[in-house]
Coordinates of C-alpha atoms and ligand atoms in Angstrom, one line a residue:
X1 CA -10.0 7.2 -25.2
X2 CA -11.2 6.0 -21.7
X3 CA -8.8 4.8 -20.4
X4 CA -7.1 5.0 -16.7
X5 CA -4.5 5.4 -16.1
X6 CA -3.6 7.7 -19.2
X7 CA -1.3 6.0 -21.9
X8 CA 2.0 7.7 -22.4
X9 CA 0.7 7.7 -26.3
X10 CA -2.3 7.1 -28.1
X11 CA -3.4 8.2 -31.6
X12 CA -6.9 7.2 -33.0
X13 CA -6.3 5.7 -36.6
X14 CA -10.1 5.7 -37.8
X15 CA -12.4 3.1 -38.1
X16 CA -13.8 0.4 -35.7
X17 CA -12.8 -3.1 -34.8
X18 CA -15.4 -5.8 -33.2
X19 CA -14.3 -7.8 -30.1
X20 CA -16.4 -10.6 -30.1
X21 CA -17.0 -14.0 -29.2
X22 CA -15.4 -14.9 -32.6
X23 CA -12.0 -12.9 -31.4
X24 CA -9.4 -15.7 -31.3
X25 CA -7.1 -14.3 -28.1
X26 CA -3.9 -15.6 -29.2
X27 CA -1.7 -15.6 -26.1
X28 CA 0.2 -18.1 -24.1
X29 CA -0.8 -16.1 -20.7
X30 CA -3.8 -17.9 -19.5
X31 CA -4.7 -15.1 -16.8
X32 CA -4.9 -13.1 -19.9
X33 CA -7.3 -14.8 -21.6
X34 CA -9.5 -15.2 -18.3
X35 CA -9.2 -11.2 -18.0
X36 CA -10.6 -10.2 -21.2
X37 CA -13.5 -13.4 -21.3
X38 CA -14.9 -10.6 -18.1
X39 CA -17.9 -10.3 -20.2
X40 CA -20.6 -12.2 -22.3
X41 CA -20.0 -12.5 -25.9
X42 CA -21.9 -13.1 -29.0
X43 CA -20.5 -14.2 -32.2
X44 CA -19.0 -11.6 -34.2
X45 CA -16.5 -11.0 -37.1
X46 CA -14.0 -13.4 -36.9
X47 CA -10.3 -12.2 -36.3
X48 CA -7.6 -12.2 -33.8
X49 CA -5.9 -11.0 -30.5
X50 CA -2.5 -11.1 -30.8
X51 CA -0.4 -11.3 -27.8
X52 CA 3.8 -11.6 -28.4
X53 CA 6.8 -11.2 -27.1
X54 CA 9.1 -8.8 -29.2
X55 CA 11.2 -5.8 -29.1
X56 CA 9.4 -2.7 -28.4
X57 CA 11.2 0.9 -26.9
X58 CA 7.7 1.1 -24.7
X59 CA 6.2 -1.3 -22.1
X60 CA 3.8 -2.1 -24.3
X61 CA 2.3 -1.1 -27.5
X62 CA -1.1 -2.2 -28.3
X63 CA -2.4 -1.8 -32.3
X64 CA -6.0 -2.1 -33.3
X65 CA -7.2 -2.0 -36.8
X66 CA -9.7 -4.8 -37.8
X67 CA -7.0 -7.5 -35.4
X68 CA -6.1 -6.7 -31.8
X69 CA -2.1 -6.8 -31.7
X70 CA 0.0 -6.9 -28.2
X71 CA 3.9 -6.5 -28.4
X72 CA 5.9 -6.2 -25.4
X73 CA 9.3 -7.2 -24.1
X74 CA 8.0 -8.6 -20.8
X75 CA 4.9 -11.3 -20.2
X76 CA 3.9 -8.4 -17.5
X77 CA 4.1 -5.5 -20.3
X78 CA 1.5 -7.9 -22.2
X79 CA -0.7 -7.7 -19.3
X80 CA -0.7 -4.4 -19.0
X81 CA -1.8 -4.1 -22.7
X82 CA -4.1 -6.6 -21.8
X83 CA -5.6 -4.1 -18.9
X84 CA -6.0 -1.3 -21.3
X85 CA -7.4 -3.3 -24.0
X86 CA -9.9 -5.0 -21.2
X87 CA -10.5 -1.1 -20.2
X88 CA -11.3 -0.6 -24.1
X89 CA -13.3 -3.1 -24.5
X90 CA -15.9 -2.6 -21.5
X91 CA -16.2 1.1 -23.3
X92 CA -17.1 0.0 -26.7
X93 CA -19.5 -2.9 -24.9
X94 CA -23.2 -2.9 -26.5
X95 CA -25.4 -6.2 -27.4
X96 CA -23.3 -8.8 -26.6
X97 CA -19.9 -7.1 -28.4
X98 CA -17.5 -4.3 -28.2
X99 CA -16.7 -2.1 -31.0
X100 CA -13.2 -0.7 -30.7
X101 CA -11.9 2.5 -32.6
X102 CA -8.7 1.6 -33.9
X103 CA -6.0 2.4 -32.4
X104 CA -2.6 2.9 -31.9
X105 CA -1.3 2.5 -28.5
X106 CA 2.7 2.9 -26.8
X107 CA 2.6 3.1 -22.9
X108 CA 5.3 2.8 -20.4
X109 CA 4.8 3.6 -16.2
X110 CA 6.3 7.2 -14.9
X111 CA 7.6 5.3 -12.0
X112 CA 8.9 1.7 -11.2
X113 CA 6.4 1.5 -7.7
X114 CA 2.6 2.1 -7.9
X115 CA 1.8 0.7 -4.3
X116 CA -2.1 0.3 -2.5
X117 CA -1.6 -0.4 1.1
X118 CA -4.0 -1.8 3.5
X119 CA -4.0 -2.5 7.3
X120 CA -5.6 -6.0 8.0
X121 CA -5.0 -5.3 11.5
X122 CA -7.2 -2.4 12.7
X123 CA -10.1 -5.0 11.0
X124 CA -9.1 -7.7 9.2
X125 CA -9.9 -9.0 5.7
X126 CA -9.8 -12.5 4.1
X127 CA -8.3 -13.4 1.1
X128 CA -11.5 -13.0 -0.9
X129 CA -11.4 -9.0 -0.3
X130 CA -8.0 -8.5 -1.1
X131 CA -8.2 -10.8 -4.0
X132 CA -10.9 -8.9 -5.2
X133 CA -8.8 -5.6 -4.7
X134 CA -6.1 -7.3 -6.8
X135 CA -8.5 -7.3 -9.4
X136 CA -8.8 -3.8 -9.2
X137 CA -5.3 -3.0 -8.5
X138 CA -4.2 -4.8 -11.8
X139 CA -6.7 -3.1 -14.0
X140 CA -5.7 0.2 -13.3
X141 CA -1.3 -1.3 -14.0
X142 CA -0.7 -0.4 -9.9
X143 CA 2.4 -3.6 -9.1
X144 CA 2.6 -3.4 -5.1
X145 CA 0.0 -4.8 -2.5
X146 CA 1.4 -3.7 0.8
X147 CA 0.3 -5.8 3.4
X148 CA 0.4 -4.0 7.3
X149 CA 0.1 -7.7 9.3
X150 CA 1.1 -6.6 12.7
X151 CA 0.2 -3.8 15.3
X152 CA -1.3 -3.2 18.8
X153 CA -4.3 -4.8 17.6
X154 CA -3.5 -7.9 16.5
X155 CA -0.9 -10.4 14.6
X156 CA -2.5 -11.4 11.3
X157 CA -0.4 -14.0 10.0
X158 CA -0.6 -17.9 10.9
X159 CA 2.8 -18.5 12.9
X160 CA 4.4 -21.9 13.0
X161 CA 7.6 -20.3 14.5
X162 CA 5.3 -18.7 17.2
X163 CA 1.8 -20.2 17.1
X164 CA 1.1 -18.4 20.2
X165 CA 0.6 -15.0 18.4
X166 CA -2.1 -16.8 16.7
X167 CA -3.2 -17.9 20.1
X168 CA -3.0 -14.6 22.2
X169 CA -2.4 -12.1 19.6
X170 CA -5.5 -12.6 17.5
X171 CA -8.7 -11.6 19.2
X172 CA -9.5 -8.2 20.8
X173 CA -11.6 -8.0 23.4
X174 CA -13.5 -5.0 21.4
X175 CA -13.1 -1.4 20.3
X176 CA -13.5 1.1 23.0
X177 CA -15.3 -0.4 24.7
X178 CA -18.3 -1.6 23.0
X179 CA -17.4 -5.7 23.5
X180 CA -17.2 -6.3 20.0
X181 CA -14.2 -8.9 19.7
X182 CA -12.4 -8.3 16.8
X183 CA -9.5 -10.7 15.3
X184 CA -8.5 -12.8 12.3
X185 CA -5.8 -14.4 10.4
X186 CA -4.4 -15.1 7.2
X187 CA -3.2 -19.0 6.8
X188 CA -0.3 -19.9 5.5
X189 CA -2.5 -21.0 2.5
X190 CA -4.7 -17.9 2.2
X191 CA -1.2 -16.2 1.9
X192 CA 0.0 -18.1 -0.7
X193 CA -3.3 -18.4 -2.7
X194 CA -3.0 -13.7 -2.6
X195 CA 0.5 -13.9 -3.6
X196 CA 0.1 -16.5 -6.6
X197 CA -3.3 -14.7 -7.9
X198 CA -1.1 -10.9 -7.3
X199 CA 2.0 -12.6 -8.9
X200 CA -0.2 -13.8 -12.0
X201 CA -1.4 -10.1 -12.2
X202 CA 2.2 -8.9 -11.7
X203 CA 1.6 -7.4 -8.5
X204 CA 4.1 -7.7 -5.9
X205 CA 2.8 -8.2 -2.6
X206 CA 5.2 -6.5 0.4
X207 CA 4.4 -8.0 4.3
X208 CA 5.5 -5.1 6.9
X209 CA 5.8 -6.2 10.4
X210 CA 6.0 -3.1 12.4
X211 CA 9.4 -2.7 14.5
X212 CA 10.0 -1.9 17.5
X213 CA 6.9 0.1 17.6
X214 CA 3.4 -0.8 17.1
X215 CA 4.8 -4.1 18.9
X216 CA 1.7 -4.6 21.4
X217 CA 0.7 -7.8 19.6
X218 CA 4.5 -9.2 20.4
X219 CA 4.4 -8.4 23.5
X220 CA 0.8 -9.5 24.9
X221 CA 2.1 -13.3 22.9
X222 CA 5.7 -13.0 24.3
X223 CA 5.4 -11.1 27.4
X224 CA 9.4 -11.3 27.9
X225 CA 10.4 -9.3 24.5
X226 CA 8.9 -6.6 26.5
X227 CA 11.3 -3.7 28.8
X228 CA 9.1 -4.9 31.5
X229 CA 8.0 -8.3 31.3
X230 CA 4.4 -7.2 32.0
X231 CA 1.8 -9.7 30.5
X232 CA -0.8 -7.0 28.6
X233 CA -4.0 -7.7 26.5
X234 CA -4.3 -6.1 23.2
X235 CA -5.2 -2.9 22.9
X236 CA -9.2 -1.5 22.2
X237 CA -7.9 1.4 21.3
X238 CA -5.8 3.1 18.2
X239 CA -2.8 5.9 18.2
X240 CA 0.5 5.6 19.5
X241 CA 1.1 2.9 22.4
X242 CA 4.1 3.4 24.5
X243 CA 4.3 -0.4 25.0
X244 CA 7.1 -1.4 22.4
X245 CA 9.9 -3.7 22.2
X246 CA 13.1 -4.2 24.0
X247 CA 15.9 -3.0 21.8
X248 CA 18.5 -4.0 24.4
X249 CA 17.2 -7.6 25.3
X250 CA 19.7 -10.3 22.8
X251 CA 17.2 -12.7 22.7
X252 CA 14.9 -10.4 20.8
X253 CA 16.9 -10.5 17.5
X254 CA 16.5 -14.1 17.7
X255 CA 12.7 -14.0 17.5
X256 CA 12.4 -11.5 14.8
X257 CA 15.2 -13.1 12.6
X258 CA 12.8 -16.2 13.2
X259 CA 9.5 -14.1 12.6
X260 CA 11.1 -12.6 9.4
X261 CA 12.2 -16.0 8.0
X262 CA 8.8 -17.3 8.1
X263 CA 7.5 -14.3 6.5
X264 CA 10.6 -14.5 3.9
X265 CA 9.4 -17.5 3.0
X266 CA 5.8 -16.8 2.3
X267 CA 6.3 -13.8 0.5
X268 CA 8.7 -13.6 -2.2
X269 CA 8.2 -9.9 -3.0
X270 CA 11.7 -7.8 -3.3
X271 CA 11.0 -5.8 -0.5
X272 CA 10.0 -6.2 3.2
X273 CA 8.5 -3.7 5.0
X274 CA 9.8 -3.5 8.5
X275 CA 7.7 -0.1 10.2
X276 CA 9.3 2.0 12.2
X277 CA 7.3 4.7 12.6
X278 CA 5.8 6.4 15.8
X279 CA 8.2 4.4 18.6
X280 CA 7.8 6.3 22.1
X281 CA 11.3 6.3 23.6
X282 CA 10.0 6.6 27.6
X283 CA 10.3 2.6 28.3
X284 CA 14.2 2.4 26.7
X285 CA 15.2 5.3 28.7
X286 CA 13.8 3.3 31.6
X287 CA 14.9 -0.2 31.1
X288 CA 18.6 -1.3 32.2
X289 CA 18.8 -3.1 29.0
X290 CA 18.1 -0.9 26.5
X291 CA 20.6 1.6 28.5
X292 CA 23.6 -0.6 28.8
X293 CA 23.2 -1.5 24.9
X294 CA 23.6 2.4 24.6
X295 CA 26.2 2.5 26.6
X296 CA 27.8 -0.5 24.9
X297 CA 27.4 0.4 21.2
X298 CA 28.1 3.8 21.9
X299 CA 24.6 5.4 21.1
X300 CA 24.2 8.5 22.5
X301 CA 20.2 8.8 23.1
X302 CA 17.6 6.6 22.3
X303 CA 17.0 8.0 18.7
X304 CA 20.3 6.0 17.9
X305 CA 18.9 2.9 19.5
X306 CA 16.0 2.8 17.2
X307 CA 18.5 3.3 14.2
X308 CA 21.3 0.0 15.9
X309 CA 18.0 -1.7 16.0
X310 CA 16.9 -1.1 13.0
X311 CA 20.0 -2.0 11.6
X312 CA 20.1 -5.0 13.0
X313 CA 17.1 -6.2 12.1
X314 CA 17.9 -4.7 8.2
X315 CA 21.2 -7.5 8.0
X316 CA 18.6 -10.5 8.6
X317 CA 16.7 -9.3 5.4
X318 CA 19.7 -8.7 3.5
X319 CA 20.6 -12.0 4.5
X320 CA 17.2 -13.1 3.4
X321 CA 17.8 -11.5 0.2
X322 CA 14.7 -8.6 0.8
X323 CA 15.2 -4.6 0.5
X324 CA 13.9 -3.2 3.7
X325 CA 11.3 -0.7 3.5
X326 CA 10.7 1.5 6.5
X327 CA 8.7 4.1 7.5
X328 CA 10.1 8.4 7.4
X329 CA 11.0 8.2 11.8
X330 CA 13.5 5.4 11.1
X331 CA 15.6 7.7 8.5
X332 CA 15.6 10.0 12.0
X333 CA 18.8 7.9 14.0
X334 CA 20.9 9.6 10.5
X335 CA 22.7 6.2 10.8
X336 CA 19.6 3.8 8.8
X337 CA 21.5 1.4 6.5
X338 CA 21.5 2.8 3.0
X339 CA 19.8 -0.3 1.8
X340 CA 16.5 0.9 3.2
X341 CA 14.2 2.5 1.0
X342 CA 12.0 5.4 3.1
X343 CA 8.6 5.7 3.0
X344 CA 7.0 9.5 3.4
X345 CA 4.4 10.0 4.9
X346 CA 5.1 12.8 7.3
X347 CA 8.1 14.5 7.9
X348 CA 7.5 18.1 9.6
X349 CA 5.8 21.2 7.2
X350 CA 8.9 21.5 5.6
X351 CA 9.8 17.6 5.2
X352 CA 13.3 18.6 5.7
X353 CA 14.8 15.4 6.6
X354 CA 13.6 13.3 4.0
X355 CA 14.2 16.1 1.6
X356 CA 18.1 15.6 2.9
X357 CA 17.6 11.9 2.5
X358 CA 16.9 12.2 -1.0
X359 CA 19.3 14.7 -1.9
X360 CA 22.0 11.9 -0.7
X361 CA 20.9 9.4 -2.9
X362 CA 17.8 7.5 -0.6
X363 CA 15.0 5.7 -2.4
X364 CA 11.7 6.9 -1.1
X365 CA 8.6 6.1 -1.4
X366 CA 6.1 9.0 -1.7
X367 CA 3.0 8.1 0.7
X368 CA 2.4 11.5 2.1
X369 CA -0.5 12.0 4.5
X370 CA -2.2 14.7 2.6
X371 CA -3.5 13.6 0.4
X372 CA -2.8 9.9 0.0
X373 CA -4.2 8.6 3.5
X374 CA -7.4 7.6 1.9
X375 CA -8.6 6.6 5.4
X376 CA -9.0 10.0 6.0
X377 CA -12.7 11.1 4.5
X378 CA -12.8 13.0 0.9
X379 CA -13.4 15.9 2.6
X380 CA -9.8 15.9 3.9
X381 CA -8.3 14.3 0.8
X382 CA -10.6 15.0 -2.1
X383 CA -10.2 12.5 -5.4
X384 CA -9.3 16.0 -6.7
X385 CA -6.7 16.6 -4.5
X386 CA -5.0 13.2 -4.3
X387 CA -5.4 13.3 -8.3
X388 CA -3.2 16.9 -8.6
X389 CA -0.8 16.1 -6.4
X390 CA 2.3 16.3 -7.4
X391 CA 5.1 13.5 -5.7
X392 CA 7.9 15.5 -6.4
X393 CA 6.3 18.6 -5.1
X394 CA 7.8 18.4 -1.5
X395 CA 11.4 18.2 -2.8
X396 CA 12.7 21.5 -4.5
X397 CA 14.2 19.2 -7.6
X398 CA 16.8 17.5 -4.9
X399 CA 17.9 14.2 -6.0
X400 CA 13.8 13.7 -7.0
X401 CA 15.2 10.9 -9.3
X402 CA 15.2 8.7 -6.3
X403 CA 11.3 9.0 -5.6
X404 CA 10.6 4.7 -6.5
X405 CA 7.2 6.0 -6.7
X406 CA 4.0 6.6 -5.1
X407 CA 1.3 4.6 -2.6
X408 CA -1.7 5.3 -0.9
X409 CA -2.4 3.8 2.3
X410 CA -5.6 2.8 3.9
X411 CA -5.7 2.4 7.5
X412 CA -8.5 0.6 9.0
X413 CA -9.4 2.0 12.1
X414 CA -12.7 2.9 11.1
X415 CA -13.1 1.0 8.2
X416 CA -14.6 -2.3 9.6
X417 CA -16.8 -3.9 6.3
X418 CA -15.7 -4.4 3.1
X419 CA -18.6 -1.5 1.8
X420 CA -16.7 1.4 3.1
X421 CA -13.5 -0.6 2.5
X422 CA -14.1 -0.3 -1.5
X423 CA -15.8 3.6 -0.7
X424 CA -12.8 5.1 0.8
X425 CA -10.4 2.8 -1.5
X426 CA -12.5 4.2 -5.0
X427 CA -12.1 6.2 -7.2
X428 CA -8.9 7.6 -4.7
X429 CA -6.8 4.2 -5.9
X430 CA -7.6 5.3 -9.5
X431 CA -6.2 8.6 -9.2
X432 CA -2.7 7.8 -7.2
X433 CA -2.4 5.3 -9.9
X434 CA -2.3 7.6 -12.7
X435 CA -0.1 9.7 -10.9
X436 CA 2.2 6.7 -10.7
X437 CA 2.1 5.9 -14.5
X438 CA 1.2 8.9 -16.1
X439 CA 3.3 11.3 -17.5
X440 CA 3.0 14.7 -18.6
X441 CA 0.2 17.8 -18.0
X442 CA -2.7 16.7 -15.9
X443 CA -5.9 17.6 -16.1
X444 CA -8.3 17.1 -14.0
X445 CA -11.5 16.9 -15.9
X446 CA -10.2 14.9 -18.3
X447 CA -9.3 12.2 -15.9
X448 CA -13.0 12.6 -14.3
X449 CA -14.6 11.9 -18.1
X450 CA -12.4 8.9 -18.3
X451 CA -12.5 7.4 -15.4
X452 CA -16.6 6.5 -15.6
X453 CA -15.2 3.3 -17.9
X454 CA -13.0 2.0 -14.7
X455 CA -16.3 2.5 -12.5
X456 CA -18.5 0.8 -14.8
X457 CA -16.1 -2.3 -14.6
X458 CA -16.2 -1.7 -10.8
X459 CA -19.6 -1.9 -10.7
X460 CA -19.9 -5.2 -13.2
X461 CA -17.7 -6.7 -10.5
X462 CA -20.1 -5.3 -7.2
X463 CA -17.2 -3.8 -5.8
X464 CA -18.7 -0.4 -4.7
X465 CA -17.2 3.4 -5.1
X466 CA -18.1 7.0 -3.8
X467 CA -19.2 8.9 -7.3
X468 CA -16.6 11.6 -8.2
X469 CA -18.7 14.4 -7.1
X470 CA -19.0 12.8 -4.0
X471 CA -15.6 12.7 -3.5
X472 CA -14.8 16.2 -4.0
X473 CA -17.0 17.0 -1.6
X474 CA -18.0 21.1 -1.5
X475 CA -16.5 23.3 1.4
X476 CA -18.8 23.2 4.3
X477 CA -19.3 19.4 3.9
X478 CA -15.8 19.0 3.4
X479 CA -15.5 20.3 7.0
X480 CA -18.5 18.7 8.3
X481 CA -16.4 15.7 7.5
X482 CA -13.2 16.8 8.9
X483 CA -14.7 17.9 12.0
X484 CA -16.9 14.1 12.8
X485 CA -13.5 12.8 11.5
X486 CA -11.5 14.4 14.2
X487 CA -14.7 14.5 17.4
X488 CA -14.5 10.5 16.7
X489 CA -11.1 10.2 16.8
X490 CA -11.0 12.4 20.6
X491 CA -11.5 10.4 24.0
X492 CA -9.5 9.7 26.8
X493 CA -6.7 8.1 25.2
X494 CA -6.3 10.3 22.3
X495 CA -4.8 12.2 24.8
X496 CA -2.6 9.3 26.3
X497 CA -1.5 8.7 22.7
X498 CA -0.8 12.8 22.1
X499 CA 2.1 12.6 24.9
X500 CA 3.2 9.4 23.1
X501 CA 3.2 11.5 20.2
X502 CA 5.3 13.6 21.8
X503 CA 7.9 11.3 23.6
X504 CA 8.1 9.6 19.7
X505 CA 9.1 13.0 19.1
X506 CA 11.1 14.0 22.1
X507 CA 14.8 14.9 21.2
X508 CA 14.7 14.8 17.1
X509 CA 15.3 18.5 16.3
X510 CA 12.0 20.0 15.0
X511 CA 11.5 21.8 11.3
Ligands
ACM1 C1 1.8 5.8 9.9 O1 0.8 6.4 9.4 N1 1.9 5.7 11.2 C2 2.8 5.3 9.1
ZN2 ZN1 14.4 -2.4 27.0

């Protein structure tokens, strides 16, 4: 049965059953209806497409034997039937109808959060692309679109509260160099049009403004939230900028209470990601501010300023009724509100500290670098590779009933068109999703054979993919890639942003 990502049960009952223009889809969920009417029909036997509400153990259980019956406790358990029949019936597609082998289908997700992130900062995308990933997103059962809206490079949210990040934090001037501007926004009406066609698809989409790092954008807008009060331009280039907020100026809290309210408001989603990662300490342990809050709250080195900040900025979201996601560095104060869920990404060879975190009872987010970054080229994280890996693997067993679940993350540094957007994104996407609904023995091949049906839907839809033997690329082009991967990423302040590195990591004990 092709189908991805793999039902927890399916049994094949014998026989076929025609999907055809003469299928009456009974359901009251009109995106449903719109889903499976993806193709052209002829007329065909007639009978029916069930769809109802009604008490079922599973998410959903999906029964074909000359009628097409959906039963699910939830409207968004009778989508996802919906997603594997629409899955079905591309695969039994020929002259104008599908024929179906009957069928009997239970399915329930492994985890609660199957998440696809991507960075419209780096380069931005309008609402048409990431609608058009939704459609992708939701056919393969992921629920979370993380948005990352804000870094160095740009603000990419309309702001009524602060229009002037709109003004000055929009356009680059180019990308090392080569005076290409670069900039974009979503409007207040593009984000509401994503988050009503993601919430019909019962996708959740989660806004992360990045705090107190990754804060150039706030500061070239606002020069005063700054420890220095220096006007700056946004950045051309990418890695770690030492530029960051002041944790120690009061006004500050104001402006991000107001920046998150706005944001609140656009997005309902449960959680709100606030960042955190990579904050360079060298411009708090020079500003009298950020000292004398120190000194006043009793911190005893800058690590615990990023975790009072944090903190503070964690009680506006409570108060706006959001769990806070942040990044694996803001677990690294030990004194993050237990509210915050924790993203991994990258946490030392031995992941010690978010290992601890779980153990203690923190929900985390499993994201990890390697292999999930699906920037990084297939040669570095193979569809294979991404597809066998294990979430729970980095955790000994310790309190792994906290994992919320897995995403993959694409950063768009060097993804600047919507081509190699959809190249890196597929099949990768695919195979993180089945890890975050799947349960039981994997199998590699099998996956492979099944996942040609998602592609061929991919392609009806002109949204492009790298072939899976592409994306397992062999060993000497796997490090041809690796190597023009890395030789791109080196120039002058590559080595700026190494030290940065380093100062993010300055007194945090090492494992
Ligand atoms: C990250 O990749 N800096 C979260
Ligand atoms: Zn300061």
């Amino acid at each position: 049965m092709n189908v991805v990502p793999k039902p927890f049960e399916s049994k094949l009952t014998g026989g076929t059953t025609r999907f055809s223009a003469s299928t009456r889809v009974d359901c009251q969920i009109d995106v449903i209806k719109e889903e499976l009417g993806f193709l052209d029909y002829e007329e065909g036997d007639a009978n029916t497409a069930t769809f109802e509400i009604g008490q079922t153990d599973y998410d959903y259980e999906l029964t074909i034997d000359g009628n097409v019956n959906v039963v699910s406790a939830t409207n968004e358990g009778l989508f996802h039937g919906a997603m594997t029949l629409k899955q079905l019936i591309f695969d039994g597609y020929h002259e104008g109808v599908a024929d179906l082998d009957n069928c009997v289908i239970k399915d329930k997700p492994r985890f609660e959060h199957r998440s696809f992130m991507l960075d419209i900062v780096r380069h931005f995308f309008d609402k048409d692309v990431i609608k058009s990933l939704i459609d992708v997103l939701a056919l393969v059962k992921m629920n979370t679109l993380h948005l990352h809206l804000s870094d160095n490079q740009g603000y990419r949210v309309e702001s009524q509260a602060y229009p002037v990040l709109n003004e000055k934090g929009n356009l680059r001037k180019g990308t090392r160099g080569d005076g290409i501007p670069v900039g974009g926004y979503l409007t207040k009406d593009d984000v509401r049009e994503i988050v009503r066609y993601a919430g019909d698809r019962f996708i959740d989409v989660v806004p992360e403004v990045d705090l107190p790092g990754h804060t150039l954008e706030l500061l070239v807008a606002m020069p005063e939230l700054g420890c220095t009060g220096e006007q700056f331009e946004l950045t051309e280039r990418y890695g770690i900028d030492h530029r960051i907020l002041c944790a120690g100026r009061e006004e500050n809290y104001e402006v991000i209470e107001n920046l998150l309210k706005e944001l609140a408001e656009l997005f309902p989603s449960k959680y709100f990601h606030l960042g955190g990662d990579e904050v360079p300490k060298t411009q708090w342990q020079n500003c009298e501010k950020c000292q004398s809050t120190m000194k006043r709250e009793g911190l005893k080195n800058e690590e615990e300023l990023q975790g009072y900040f944090t903190n503070r900025v964690i009680k506006v979201l409570k108060s706006l009724d959001k769990t806070p996601i942040v990044w694996n560095e803001a677990l690294y104060s030990n004194m993050l509100d237990d509210s915050a869920v924790c993203q991994f990404w990258s946490d030392g060879r031995k992941c010690l500290r978010v290992r601890d975190a779980l153990k203690k009872g923190r929900k985390i987010i499993v994201s990890r670098t390697n292999p999930y970054y699906i920037d990084y080229p297939h040669g570095m994280n193979s569809l294979r590779s991404a597809y066998n890996f294990e979430p729970t693997s980095p955790f000994n067993g310790d309190g792994i009933e906290n994992i919320l679940g897995v995403e993959t993350p694409l950063w768009t540094e060097w993804v600047a068109d919507v081509d190699k957007l959809h190249r890196q994104a597929f099949p990768r996407v695919m195979a993180v999703a089945e890890t975050g609904w799947s349960t039981g023995d994997k199998n590699y091949k099998d996956f492979e054979e099944r996942l040609y049906n998602v592609l061929g839907i991919l392609e009806a839809y002109e949204i492009g993919y790298v072939h899976p033997q592409k994306a397992n690329p062999n060993p000497i082009k796997a490090a041809g890639q690796t190597l023009k991967f890395f030789i791109n990423m080196i120039d002058v302040d590559a080595i700026r942003s190494l030290k940065n590195m380093q100062n993010a990591k300055k007194g945090r004990k090492s494992n």
